[in-house]
Coordinates of C-alpha atoms and ligand atoms in Angstrom, one line a residue:
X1 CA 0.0 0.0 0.0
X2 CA 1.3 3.8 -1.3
X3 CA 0.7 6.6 0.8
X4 CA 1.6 10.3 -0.2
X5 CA 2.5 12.0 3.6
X6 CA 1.8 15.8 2.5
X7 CA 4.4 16.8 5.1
X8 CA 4.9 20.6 6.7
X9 CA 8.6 20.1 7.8
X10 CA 11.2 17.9 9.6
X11 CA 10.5 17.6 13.2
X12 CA 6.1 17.0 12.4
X13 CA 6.8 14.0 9.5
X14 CA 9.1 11.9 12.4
X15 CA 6.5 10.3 14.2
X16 CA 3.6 10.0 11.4
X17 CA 6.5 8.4 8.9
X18 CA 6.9 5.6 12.0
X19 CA 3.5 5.1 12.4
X20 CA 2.8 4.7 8.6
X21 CA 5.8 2.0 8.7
X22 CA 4.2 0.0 11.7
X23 CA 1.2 -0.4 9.7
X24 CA 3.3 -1.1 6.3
X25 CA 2.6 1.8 4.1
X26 CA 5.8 2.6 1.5
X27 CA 5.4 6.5 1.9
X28 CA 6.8 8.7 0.0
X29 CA 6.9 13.1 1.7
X30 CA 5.3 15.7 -0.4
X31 CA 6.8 19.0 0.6
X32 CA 4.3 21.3 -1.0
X33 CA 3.9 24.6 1.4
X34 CA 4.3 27.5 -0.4
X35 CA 2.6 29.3 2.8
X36 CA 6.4 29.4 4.5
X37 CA 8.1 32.7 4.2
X38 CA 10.7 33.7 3.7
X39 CA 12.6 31.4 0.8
X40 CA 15.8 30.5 3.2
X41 CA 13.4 29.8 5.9
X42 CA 11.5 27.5 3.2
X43 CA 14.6 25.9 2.1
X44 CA 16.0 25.4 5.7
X45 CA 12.9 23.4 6.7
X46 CA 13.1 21.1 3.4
X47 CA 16.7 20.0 4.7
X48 CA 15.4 18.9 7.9
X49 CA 12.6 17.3 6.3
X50 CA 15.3 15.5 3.6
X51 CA 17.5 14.3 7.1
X52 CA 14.0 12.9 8.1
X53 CA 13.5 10.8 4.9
X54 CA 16.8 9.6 4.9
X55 CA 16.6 8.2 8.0
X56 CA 13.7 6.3 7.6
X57 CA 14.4 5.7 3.7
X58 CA 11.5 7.4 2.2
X59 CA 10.9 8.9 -0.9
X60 CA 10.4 13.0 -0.4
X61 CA 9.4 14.9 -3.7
X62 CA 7.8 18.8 -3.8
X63 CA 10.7 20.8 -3.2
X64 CA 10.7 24.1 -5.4
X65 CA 7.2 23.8 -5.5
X66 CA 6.7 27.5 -4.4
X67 CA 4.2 29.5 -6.3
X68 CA 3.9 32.2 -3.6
X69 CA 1.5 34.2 -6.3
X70 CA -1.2 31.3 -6.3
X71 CA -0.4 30.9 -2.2
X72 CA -1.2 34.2 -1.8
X73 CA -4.4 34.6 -4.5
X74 CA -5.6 31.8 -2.3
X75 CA -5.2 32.8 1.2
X76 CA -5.5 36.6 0.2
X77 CA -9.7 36.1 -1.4
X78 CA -10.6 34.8 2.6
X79 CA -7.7 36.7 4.8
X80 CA -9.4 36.5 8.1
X81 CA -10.1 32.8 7.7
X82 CA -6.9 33.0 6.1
X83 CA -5.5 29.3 8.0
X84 CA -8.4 27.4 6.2
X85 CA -7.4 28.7 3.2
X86 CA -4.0 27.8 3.4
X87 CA -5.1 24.0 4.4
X88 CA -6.9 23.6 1.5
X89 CA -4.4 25.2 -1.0
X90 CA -1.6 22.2 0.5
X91 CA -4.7 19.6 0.7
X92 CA -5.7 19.9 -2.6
X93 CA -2.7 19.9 -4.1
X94 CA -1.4 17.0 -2.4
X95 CA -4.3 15.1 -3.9
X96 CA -3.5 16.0 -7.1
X97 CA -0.1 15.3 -7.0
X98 CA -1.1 11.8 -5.0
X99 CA -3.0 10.9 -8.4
X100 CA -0.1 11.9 -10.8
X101 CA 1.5 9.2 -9.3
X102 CA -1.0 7.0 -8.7
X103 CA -0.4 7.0 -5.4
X104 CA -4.1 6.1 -3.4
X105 CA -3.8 7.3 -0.3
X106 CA -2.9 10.2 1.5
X107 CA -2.7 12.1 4.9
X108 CA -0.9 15.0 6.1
X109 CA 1.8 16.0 9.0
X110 CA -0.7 18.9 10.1
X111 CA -2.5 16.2 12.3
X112 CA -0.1 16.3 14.7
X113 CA 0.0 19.5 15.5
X114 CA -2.1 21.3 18.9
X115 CA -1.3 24.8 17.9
X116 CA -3.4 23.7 14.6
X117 CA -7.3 23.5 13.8
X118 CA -7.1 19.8 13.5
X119 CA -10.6 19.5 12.7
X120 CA -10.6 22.0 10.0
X121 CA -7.6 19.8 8.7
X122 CA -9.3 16.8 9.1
X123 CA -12.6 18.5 7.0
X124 CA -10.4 19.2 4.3
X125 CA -8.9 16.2 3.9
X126 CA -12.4 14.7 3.8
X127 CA -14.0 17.0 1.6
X128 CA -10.4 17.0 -1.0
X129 CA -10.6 13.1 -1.2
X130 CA -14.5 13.1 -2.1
X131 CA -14.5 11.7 -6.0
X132 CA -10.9 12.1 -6.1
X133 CA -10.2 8.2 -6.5
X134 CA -7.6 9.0 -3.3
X135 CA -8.3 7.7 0.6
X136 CA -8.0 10.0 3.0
X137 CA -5.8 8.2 5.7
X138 CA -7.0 9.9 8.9
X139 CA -4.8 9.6 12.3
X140 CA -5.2 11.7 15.5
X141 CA -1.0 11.9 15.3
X142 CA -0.7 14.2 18.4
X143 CA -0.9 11.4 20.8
X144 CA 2.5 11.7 19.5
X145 CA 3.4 15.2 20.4
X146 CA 5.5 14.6 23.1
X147 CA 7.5 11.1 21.0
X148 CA 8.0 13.1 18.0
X149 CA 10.0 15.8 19.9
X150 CA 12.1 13.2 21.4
X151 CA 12.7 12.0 17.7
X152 CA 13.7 15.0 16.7
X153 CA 16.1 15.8 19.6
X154 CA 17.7 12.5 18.7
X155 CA 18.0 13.3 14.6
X156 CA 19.6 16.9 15.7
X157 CA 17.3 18.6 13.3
X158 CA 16.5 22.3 12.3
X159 CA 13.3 23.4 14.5
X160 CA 11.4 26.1 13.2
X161 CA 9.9 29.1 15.7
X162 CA 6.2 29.9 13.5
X163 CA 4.2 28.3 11.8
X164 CA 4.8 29.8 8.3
X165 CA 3.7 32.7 6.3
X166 CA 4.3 36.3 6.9
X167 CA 1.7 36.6 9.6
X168 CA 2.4 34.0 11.6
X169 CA 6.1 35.2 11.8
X170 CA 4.8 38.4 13.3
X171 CA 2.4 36.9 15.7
X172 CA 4.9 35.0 16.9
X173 CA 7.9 38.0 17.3
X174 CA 6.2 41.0 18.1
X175 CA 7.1 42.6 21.3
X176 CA 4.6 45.0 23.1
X177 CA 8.0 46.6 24.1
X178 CA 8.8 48.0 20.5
X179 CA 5.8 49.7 19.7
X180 CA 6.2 53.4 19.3
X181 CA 9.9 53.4 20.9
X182 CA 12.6 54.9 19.3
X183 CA 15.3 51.9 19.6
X184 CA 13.8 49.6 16.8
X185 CA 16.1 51.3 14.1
Ligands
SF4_201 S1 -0.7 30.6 10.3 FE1 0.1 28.7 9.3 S2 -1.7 27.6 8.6 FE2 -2.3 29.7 9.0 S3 -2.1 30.8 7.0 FE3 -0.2 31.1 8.1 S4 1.1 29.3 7.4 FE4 -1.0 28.8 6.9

């Protein structure tokens, strides 16, 4: 059995790749997220993705995948829903890419994630896989949460501090502190 693993970066694929093993999938990674910004951040979190897949031996395709115009035509048509958006851009096209080759199943990395709207991932996934001739593989992978940062630790892997796009980068930094003083330039 073929599963394509639509996978967000190094440190979420560890423990869904081991559980996909246990139950004898041949995986193969799609790295299709055009929602992380900037490009050096994008590429950093493909080479912890590639140590991942080497060390399990699995296939990993999607890299330079990155049409930030259609990312942002997407996200940008429904901005304060704007995470949805971004789930189904990825969703959708790892479907399609699952069926170019002729791969029939799929799931994602995004269900192992708490700071995520797992169920809004999990509707997607659903709704994407309807008369698309491609199973939706569904897991509740954060029982893992805690085992998959153990993995990482172990794999010595780059661990990334936001989610992905622009806005999450700022919710993430921003400092009360540097509003309105004088000492940011
Ligand atoms: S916060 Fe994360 S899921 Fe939401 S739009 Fe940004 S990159 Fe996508």
């Amino acid at each position: 059995m073929r599963i394509l693993l639509h996978a967000c970066c190094g440190p979420c694929a560890t423990y869904p790749i081991e559980q996909l093993l246990l139950k004898k999938y041949e995986v193969t990674c799609y790295f299709f997220n055009p929602n992380i910004h900037g490009y050096q951040e994008y590429v950093k979190r493909y080479e912890a993705l590639k140590a991942v897949c080497d060390n399990y031996n699995v296939k990993l395709s999607g890299f330079g995948e990155y049409n930030l115009f259609e990312w942002f035509s997407s996200v940008l048509k429904n901005i304060d829903d704007r995470c949805l958006s971004c789930y189904t851009h990825r969703i959708e096209a790892t479907v399609k890419k699952a069926g170019e080759l002729n791969i029939s199943n799929f799931t994602t990395t995004l269900l192992i994630s708490h700071k995520q709207d797992h169920e809004k991932i999990r509707a997607v996934c659903e709704s994407s896989s309807e008369n698309s001739g491609v199973r939706f593989f569904y897991e509740d992978f954060r029982k893992g949460w805690k085992e998959h940062w153990l993995i990482t630790g172990k794999l010595n892997i780059y661990k990334q501090q936001y989610c992905g796009c622009l806005f999450s980068e700022k919710e993430r930094f921003e400092k009360k502190s540097c509003h309105g003083s004088a000492d940011i330039l």
